[in-house]
PDB file of C-alpha atoms in Angstrom:
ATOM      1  CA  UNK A   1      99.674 127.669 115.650  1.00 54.00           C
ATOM      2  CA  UNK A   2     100.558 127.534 119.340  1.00 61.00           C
ATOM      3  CA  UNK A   3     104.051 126.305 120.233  1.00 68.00           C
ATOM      4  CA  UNK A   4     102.804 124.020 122.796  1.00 74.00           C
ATOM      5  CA  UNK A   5     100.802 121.772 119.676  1.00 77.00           C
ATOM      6  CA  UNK A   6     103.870 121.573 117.670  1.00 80.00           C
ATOM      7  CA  UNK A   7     105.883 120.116 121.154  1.00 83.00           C
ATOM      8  CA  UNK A   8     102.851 117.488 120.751  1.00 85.00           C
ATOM      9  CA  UNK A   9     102.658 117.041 117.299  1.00 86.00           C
ATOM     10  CA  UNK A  10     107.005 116.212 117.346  1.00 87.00           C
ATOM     11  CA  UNK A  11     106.245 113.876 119.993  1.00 91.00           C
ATOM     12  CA  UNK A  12     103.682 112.016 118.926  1.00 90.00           C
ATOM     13  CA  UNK A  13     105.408 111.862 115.632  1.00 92.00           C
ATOM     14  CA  UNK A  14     108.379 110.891 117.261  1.00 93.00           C
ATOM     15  CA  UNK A  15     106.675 108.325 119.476  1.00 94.00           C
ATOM     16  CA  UNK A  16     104.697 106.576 116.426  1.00 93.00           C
ATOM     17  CA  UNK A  17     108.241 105.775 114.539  1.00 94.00           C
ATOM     18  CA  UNK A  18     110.154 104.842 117.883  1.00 95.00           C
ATOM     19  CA  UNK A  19     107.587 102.155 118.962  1.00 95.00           C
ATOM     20  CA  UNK A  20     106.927 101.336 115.329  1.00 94.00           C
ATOM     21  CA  UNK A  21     110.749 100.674 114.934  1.00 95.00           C
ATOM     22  CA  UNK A  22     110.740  98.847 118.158  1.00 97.00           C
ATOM     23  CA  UNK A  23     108.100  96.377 117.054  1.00 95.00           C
ATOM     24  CA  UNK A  24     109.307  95.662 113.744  1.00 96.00           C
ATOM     25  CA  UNK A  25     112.782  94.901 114.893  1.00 96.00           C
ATOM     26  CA  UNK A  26     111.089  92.685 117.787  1.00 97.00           C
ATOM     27  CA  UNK A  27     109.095  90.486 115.318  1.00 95.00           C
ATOM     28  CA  UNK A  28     111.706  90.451 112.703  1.00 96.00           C
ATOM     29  CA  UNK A  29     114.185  89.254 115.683  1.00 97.00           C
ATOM     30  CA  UNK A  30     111.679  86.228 116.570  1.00 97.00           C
ATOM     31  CA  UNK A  31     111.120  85.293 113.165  1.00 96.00           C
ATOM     32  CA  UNK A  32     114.887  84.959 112.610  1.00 96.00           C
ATOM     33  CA  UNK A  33     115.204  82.724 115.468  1.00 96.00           C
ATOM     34  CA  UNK A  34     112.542  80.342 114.583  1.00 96.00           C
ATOM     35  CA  UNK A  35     113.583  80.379 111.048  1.00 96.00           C
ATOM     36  CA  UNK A  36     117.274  79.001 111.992  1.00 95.00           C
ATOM     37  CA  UNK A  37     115.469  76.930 114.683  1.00 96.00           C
ATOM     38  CA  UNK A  38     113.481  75.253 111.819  1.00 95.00           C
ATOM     39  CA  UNK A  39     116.604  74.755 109.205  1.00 94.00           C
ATOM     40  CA  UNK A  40     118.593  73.310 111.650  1.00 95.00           C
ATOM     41  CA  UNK A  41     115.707  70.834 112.778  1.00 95.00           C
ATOM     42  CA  UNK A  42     114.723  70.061 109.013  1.00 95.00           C
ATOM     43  CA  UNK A  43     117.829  71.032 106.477  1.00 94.00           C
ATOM     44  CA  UNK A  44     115.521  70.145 103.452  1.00 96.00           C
ATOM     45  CA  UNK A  45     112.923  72.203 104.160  1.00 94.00           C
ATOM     46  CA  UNK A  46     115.260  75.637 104.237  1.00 94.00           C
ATOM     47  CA  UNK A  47     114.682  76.687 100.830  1.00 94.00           C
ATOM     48  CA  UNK A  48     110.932  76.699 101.543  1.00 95.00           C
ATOM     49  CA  UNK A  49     111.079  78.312 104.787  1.00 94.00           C
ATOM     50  CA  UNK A  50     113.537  80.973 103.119  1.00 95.00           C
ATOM     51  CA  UNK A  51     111.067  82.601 101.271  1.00 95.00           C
ATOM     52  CA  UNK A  52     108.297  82.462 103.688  1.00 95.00           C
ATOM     53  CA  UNK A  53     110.308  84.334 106.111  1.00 95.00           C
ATOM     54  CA  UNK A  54     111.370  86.977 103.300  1.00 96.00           C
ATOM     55  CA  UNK A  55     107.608  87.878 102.708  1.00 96.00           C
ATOM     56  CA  UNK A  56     106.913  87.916 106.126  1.00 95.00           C
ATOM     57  CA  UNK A  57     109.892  90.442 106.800  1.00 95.00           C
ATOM     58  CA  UNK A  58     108.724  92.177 104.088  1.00 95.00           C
ATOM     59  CA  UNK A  59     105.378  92.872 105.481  1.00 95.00           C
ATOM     60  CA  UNK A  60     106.308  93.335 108.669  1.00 94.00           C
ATOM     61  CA  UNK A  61     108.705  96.219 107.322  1.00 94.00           C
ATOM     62  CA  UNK A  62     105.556  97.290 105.457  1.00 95.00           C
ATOM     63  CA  UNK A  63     103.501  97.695 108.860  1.00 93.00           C
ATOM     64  CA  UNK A  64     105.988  99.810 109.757  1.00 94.00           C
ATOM     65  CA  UNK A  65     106.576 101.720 107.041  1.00 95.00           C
ATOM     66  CA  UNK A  66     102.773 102.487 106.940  1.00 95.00           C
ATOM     67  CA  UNK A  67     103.161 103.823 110.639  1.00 93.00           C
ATOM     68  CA  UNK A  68     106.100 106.225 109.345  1.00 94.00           C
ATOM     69  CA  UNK A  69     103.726 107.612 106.914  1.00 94.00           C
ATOM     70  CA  UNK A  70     101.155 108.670 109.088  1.00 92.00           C
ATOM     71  CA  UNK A  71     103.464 109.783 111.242  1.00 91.00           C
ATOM     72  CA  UNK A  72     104.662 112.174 108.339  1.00 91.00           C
ATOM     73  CA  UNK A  73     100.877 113.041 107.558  1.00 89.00           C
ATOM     74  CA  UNK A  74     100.415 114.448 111.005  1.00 86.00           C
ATOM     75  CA  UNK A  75     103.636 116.376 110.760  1.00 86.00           C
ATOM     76  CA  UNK A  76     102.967 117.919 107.391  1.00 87.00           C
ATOM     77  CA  UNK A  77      99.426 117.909 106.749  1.00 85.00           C
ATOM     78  CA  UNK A  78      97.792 117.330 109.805  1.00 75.00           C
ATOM     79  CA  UNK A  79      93.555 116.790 109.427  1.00 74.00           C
ATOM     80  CA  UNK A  80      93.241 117.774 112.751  1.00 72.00           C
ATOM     81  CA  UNK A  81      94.592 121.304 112.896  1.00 70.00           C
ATOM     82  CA  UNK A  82      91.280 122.319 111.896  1.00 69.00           C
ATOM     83  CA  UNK A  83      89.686 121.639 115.217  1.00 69.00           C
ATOM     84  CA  UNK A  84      92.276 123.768 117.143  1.00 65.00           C
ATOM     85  CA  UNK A  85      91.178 127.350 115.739  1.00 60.00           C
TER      86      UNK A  85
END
């Protein structure tokens, strides 16, 4: 393989998780605001809005964790090394 492809292939890897990481810490940041927005303007309703807010941190950790694994299928078993020979 030619040195220059691997350069790419660690950057693009690289750039995938970074803006990945970025996103999910983003939306997870907003979420948490409006959640404590929302218990402090309706007390009763915090139990409620408690798990709603778990599931959707959990899949917006999933979104990212999906990115991470592409990420490590281009680094490791990359389908498109077949069109550079």
């Amino acid at each position: 393989m030619d040195n220059s492809y691997i350069g790419l292939l660690a950057l693009a890897c690289g750039l995938i998780v970074g803006l990945g990481a970025i996103g999910a810490s983003i939306g997870i940041a907003l979420m948490g605001g409006k959640f404590l927005e929302s218990s402090a303007r309706q007390p009763e309703l915090m139990n409620e809005l408690q798990t709603k807010m778990f599931i959707l941190a959990g899949l917006i950790d999933a979104a990212f964790l999906i990115g991470v694994a592409i990420a490590l299928l281009f680094a490791f078993a990359n389908p498109f090394a077949a069109f550079l020979r």
